[in-house]
């Protein structure tokens, strides 16, 4: 059996249920639970607002029947959304089917179409965040650290409402279940969930960067191409604080974007993004040893904020810049 409702009816049902939502902790409203509308499913959605401005939605419910939601017009969202579908099968409005253990990034534009939630259990975690947060994580939107796919999703490209579905990695799955089964009480719970959320975002972005930089091993480079790729490497080395985008870099050296991306990996066994990041970290180490302030180091190596720099440095070296600086000062 299939129940069919309009997107407006579905939204109204949820508005009513969110008004009845209860906080998990009576002294705080940043973590609330709403029951799924009874005619459609049994279970709940849980919204957790984190201090970083990120919001999580935890899905844990079961559909009695297939539910078809018809949306007749597209609309613009004010945030991006990583979706991690642990258990369930459903159809996106664009017609693609999402299976158990798959994830994707929903962009700023939600298309019209027909969505279907198939009967059975739904267990999933959504991570909502503004595009400005992603820009701070990845330094600047126009640098090579942003994949072309991420740019299109952030900018509301009408031909790309959702990224391709990918398999959830074991590391991300473990972190997701850590959030779903968090054993702690406040205030430790908030800190624990926020830390796990940042871990998931970092792991997922790394997967997306890797996917965007995959190389065609059958691609053949001429001597001219190799020389231009070496030139591109030098340009990146000289412009760590304000590197060109991959498109701009390709234009400067006289190659197309694809040939530069594939060729860079073939010649140097790394992506342009990874090379840029490593160069930045090497220069950052040198500046920190010279006891420059962390804010000035972050600016000199091209990070939009000290927070973004701290995160990248800790990911690379396993300690924050301040601790590295103190260790080097003692020696």
Coordinates of C-alpha atoms in Angstrom, one line a residue:
X1 CA 0.0 0.0 0.0
X2 CA 1.2 3.5 -0.8
X3 CA 0.1 6.7 0.9
X4 CA 0.3 9.9 -1.2
X5 CA 0.4 13.4 0.2
X6 CA 1.6 16.8 -1.1
X7 CA 4.7 18.4 0.2
X8 CA 2.6 21.1 1.8
X9 CA 0.5 18.5 3.7
X10 CA 3.7 16.8 4.9
X11 CA 5.2 20.1 6.0
X12 CA 2.1 21.0 7.9
X13 CA 2.0 17.7 9.7
X14 CA 5.6 18.3 10.8
X15 CA 5.0 21.8 11.9
X16 CA 2.3 20.6 14.3
X17 CA 4.6 17.9 15.7
X18 CA 7.6 20.2 16.2
X19 CA 5.3 22.5 18.2
X20 CA 4.7 19.5 20.5
X21 CA 8.4 18.6 20.7
X22 CA 10.0 18.1 24.1
X23 CA 13.6 18.9 25.1
X24 CA 15.7 16.0 26.1
X25 CA 16.9 18.0 29.1
X26 CA 14.2 20.2 30.8
X27 CA 16.8 23.0 31.5
X28 CA 17.8 23.4 27.8
X29 CA 16.1 23.6 24.4
X30 CA 19.1 22.9 22.2
X31 CA 18.2 19.1 22.0
X32 CA 14.6 18.4 21.3
X33 CA 12.6 15.3 20.1
X34 CA 9.4 15.3 18.0
X35 CA 7.3 12.2 17.3
X36 CA 6.9 11.3 13.6
X37 CA 3.3 12.1 12.4
X38 CA 1.3 9.0 13.5
X39 CA -0.6 8.5 10.2
X40 CA 2.8 7.9 8.4
X41 CA 5.3 6.3 10.8
X42 CA 6.1 5.5 14.3
X43 CA 9.3 6.9 16.0
X44 CA 11.0 10.3 16.2
X45 CA 13.2 13.0 14.8
X46 CA 15.7 14.6 17.2
X47 CA 17.2 18.0 16.5
X48 CA 20.5 18.9 18.3
X49 CA 21.8 22.5 18.0
X50 CA 25.6 22.6 18.4
X51 CA 27.6 25.6 19.6
X52 CA 29.4 25.8 16.2
X53 CA 26.1 26.7 14.5
X54 CA 25.7 23.2 13.1
X55 CA 22.4 21.4 13.6
X56 CA 22.0 17.6 13.7
X57 CA 18.8 15.7 12.8
X58 CA 18.7 12.1 14.1
X59 CA 16.0 9.9 12.4
X60 CA 14.8 6.8 14.1
X61 CA 11.3 5.6 13.0
X62 CA 9.5 3.0 10.9
X63 CA 7.1 3.5 8.1
X64 CA 4.0 1.4 8.0
X65 CA 3.6 1.8 4.2
X66 CA 5.3 3.4 1.3
X67 CA 4.8 7.2 1.6
X68 CA 4.9 9.3 -1.6
X69 CA 5.4 13.0 -1.2
X70 CA 4.7 15.2 -4.3
X71 CA 6.5 18.5 -4.4
X72 CA 5.3 20.8 -7.2
X73 CA 7.9 23.6 -7.0
X74 CA 11.6 24.0 -6.2
X75 CA 12.7 26.1 -3.3
X76 CA 16.0 27.5 -2.0
X77 CA 17.4 26.3 1.3
X78 CA 19.5 28.4 3.6
X79 CA 22.0 25.6 4.5
X80 CA 23.8 22.6 3.1
X81 CA 23.2 19.2 4.5
X82 CA 25.2 16.0 4.7
X83 CA 22.9 13.0 4.8
X84 CA 24.1 9.7 6.2
X85 CA 21.5 7.0 5.6
X86 CA 22.4 4.1 7.8
X87 CA 19.2 2.0 7.4
X88 CA 16.4 2.6 4.9
X89 CA 15.6 3.0 1.2
X90 CA 14.0 6.1 -0.3
X91 CA 13.7 8.1 -3.5
X92 CA 14.9 11.7 -3.7
X93 CA 12.8 14.3 -5.4
X94 CA 15.0 14.1 -8.5
X95 CA 14.2 10.4 -8.9
X96 CA 17.4 8.8 -7.6
X97 CA 17.1 6.0 -5.0
X98 CA 19.2 6.1 -1.8
X99 CA 20.1 2.7 -0.3
X100 CA 21.2 1.4 3.1
X101 CA 24.7 2.6 4.0
X102 CA 24.9 5.5 1.6
X103 CA 25.6 9.2 2.0
X104 CA 25.3 12.4 -0.1
X105 CA 25.4 16.2 0.2
X106 CA 22.2 18.1 -0.4
X107 CA 22.8 21.5 -1.9
X108 CA 21.1 24.9 -1.6
X109 CA 18.3 24.2 -4.1
X110 CA 15.7 21.5 -3.5
X111 CA 14.1 20.5 -6.8
X112 CA 10.5 19.7 -7.5
X113 CA 9.5 16.1 -8.1
X114 CA 8.2 13.0 -6.2
X115 CA 9.9 11.7 -3.1
X116 CA 9.2 8.2 -1.8
X117 CA 9.9 6.7 1.7
X118 CA 9.6 3.0 1.4
X119 CA 8.1 1.0 4.2
X120 CA 10.4 -0.2 7.0
X121 CA 12.9 1.4 9.4
X122 CA 14.7 4.6 8.9
X123 CA 17.9 5.3 10.8
X124 CA 19.9 8.3 9.6
X125 CA 21.9 11.3 10.7
X126 CA 21.7 14.7 8.9
X127 CA 24.3 17.4 9.5
X128 CA 23.0 21.0 8.6
X129 CA 25.4 23.9 8.2
X130 CA 25.7 27.2 6.4
X131 CA 28.0 27.5 3.4
X132 CA 30.2 30.0 5.3
X133 CA 31.1 27.2 7.8
X134 CA 32.3 25.0 4.9
X135 CA 34.3 27.9 3.6
X136 CA 36.0 28.4 6.9
X137 CA 36.9 24.7 7.1
X138 CA 38.3 24.6 3.6
X139 CA 40.0 28.1 3.8
X140 CA 38.6 30.1 0.9
X141 CA 35.9 29.1 -1.6
X142 CA 37.9 30.1 -4.6
X143 CA 41.1 28.2 -3.8
X144 CA 41.9 24.7 -5.1
X145 CA 40.8 23.2 -1.8
X146 CA 37.2 23.4 -2.9
X147 CA 36.1 20.7 -5.4
X148 CA 34.1 21.8 -8.4
X149 CA 31.2 19.7 -7.1
X150 CA 31.2 21.5 -3.8
X151 CA 31.2 24.8 -5.5
X152 CA 28.2 23.9 -7.7
X153 CA 26.2 22.7 -4.7
X154 CA 27.0 25.7 -2.6
X155 CA 26.1 28.1 -5.4
X156 CA 22.7 26.5 -6.0
X157 CA 23.5 25.0 -9.4
X158 CA 20.1 23.9 -10.7
X159 CA 21.5 20.9 -12.5
X160 CA 23.0 19.5 -9.2
X161 CA 20.7 19.4 -6.3
X162 CA 22.4 16.5 -4.7
X163 CA 25.9 15.0 -4.9
X164 CA 26.3 11.4 -6.1
X165 CA 25.6 8.8 -3.4
X166 CA 28.7 7.2 -1.9
X167 CA 29.1 4.4 0.5
X168 CA 29.5 5.4 4.2
X169 CA 33.1 4.5 5.3
X170 CA 33.6 2.3 8.4
X171 CA 35.2 5.2 10.2
X172 CA 32.3 7.5 9.5
X173 CA 29.8 4.8 10.4
X174 CA 31.5 4.2 13.8
X175 CA 31.3 8.0 14.6
X176 CA 27.6 8.1 13.6
X177 CA 26.7 5.3 15.9
X178 CA 28.7 7.0 18.6
X179 CA 26.4 10.0 18.3
X180 CA 23.3 7.8 18.2
X181 CA 24.3 5.8 21.2
X182 CA 26.0 8.7 23.2
X183 CA 26.2 7.5 26.8
X184 CA 27.0 10.9 28.4
X185 CA 24.8 13.4 30.1
X186 CA 25.0 17.2 29.8
X187 CA 27.3 19.1 29.6
X188 CA 29.6 16.3 28.4
X189 CA 27.1 15.1 25.9
X190 CA 27.1 18.4 24.0
X191 CA 30.9 18.4 23.8
X192 CA 31.1 14.7 22.8
X193 CA 28.5 15.1 20.0
X194 CA 30.1 18.2 18.7
X195 CA 33.5 16.5 18.5
X196 CA 32.1 13.5 16.7
X197 CA 30.2 15.8 14.3
X198 CA 33.4 17.6 13.3
X199 CA 35.2 14.3 12.9
X200 CA 32.5 13.1 10.5
X201 CA 32.6 16.3 8.5
X202 CA 36.3 16.1 8.1
X203 CA 36.2 12.5 7.0
X204 CA 33.4 13.1 4.6
X205 CA 35.1 16.1 3.0
X206 CA 38.3 14.1 2.6
X207 CA 36.3 11.5 0.8
X208 CA 34.7 14.1 -1.5
X209 CA 38.1 15.7 -2.3
X210 CA 39.5 12.2 -3.1
X211 CA 36.6 11.4 -5.4
X212 CA 36.9 14.8 -7.1
X213 CA 40.7 14.2 -7.7
X214 CA 40.5 10.6 -9.0
X215 CA 42.9 10.0 -11.8
X216 CA 42.6 8.2 -15.2
X217 CA 45.8 6.1 -15.2
X218 CA 45.5 5.7 -19.0
X219 CA 46.0 9.5 -19.5
X220 CA 49.2 10.3 -21.4
X221 CA 51.2 13.4 -20.8
X222 CA 53.5 15.1 -23.4
X223 CA 56.7 16.8 -22.4
X224 CA 55.0 20.2 -22.8
X225 CA 52.3 19.1 -20.4
X226 CA 54.8 17.9 -17.8
X227 CA 56.7 21.2 -17.9
X228 CA 53.4 23.2 -17.5
X229 CA 52.5 21.0 -14.5
X230 CA 55.9 21.8 -12.9
X231 CA 55.2 25.5 -13.5
X232 CA 51.8 25.1 -11.8
X233 CA 53.5 23.6 -8.8
X234 CA 55.8 26.6 -8.5
X235 CA 52.9 29.0 -8.8
X236 CA 51.2 27.2 -5.8
X237 CA 54.4 27.3 -3.8
X238 CA 54.7 31.1 -4.4
X239 CA 51.1 31.9 -3.5
X240 CA 50.3 29.9 -0.4
X241 CA 48.4 32.8 1.2
X242 CA 46.2 33.4 -1.9
X243 CA 46.4 30.5 -4.3
X244 CA 44.5 30.5 -7.6
X245 CA 41.6 28.3 -8.2
X246 CA 42.3 25.1 -10.2
X247 CA 40.6 26.7 -13.2
X248 CA 42.7 29.9 -12.9
X249 CA 45.9 27.9 -12.4
X250 CA 45.2 25.8 -15.5
X251 CA 44.6 29.0 -17.5
X252 CA 47.9 30.5 -16.2
X253 CA 50.0 27.5 -17.3
X254 CA 48.1 26.9 -20.6
X255 CA 46.4 23.6 -19.8
X256 CA 42.7 22.6 -19.4
X257 CA 41.5 21.9 -15.9
X258 CA 41.1 18.2 -16.3
X259 CA 44.6 17.7 -17.8
X260 CA 46.1 19.8 -14.9
X261 CA 44.2 17.8 -12.2
X262 CA 45.0 14.4 -13.7
X263 CA 48.6 15.4 -14.7
X264 CA 49.5 16.8 -11.3
X265 CA 48.6 13.5 -9.6
X266 CA 50.5 11.5 -12.2
X267 CA 53.7 13.7 -12.0
X268 CA 53.8 14.3 -8.2
X269 CA 51.7 11.4 -6.8
X270 CA 49.5 13.8 -5.0
X271 CA 46.7 16.2 -5.7
X272 CA 47.1 19.9 -6.1
X273 CA 45.0 20.4 -2.9
X274 CA 47.2 18.0 -0.9
X275 CA 50.4 19.6 -2.2
X276 CA 49.1 23.1 -1.3
X277 CA 48.0 21.9 2.2
X278 CA 51.4 20.3 2.9
X279 CA 53.3 23.4 1.7
X280 CA 51.1 25.5 4.0
X281 CA 51.8 23.3 7.0
X282 CA 55.6 23.3 6.4
X283 CA 55.6 27.1 6.2
X284 CA 53.4 27.2 9.3
X285 CA 55.8 25.0 11.3
X286 CA 58.7 27.3 10.4
X287 CA 56.8 30.4 11.4
X288 CA 55.6 28.9 14.6
X289 CA 59.2 27.9 15.5
X290 CA 60.0 31.6 15.0
X291 CA 57.3 32.4 17.6
X292 CA 55.0 34.3 15.3
X293 CA 51.4 34.6 16.7
X294 CA 49.0 31.9 15.6
X295 CA 46.7 34.5 14.0
X296 CA 49.5 35.9 11.9
X297 CA 50.7 32.4 10.9
X298 CA 47.1 31.5 9.8
X299 CA 46.9 34.6 7.6
X300 CA 50.4 34.1 6.1
X301 CA 49.6 30.5 5.0
X302 CA 46.2 31.4 3.6
X303 CA 43.6 30.3 6.1
X304 CA 40.5 32.4 6.5
X305 CA 40.6 32.2 10.3
X306 CA 42.8 30.9 13.2
X307 CA 40.0 28.3 13.8
X308 CA 40.3 26.8 10.3
X309 CA 44.1 26.9 10.6
X310 CA 44.1 25.2 14.0
X311 CA 41.8 22.4 12.7
X312 CA 44.0 21.8 9.7
X313 CA 47.3 21.8 11.7
X314 CA 45.9 19.4 14.3
X315 CA 44.6 17.1 11.6
X316 CA 48.1 17.1 10.0
X317 CA 50.3 16.9 13.1
X318 CA 48.1 15.5 15.9
X319 CA 48.5 18.6 18.1
X320 CA 47.3 22.2 18.0
X321 CA 49.7 25.0 16.9
X322 CA 50.0 26.4 20.4
X323 CA 51.3 23.1 21.8
X324 CA 53.7 22.8 18.9
X325 CA 55.0 26.3 19.5
X326 CA 55.5 25.6 23.2
X327 CA 57.4 22.3 22.5
X328 CA 59.7 24.1 20.1
X329 CA 60.3 27.0 22.4
X330 CA 61.3 24.6 25.2
X331 CA 63.9 23.0 22.9

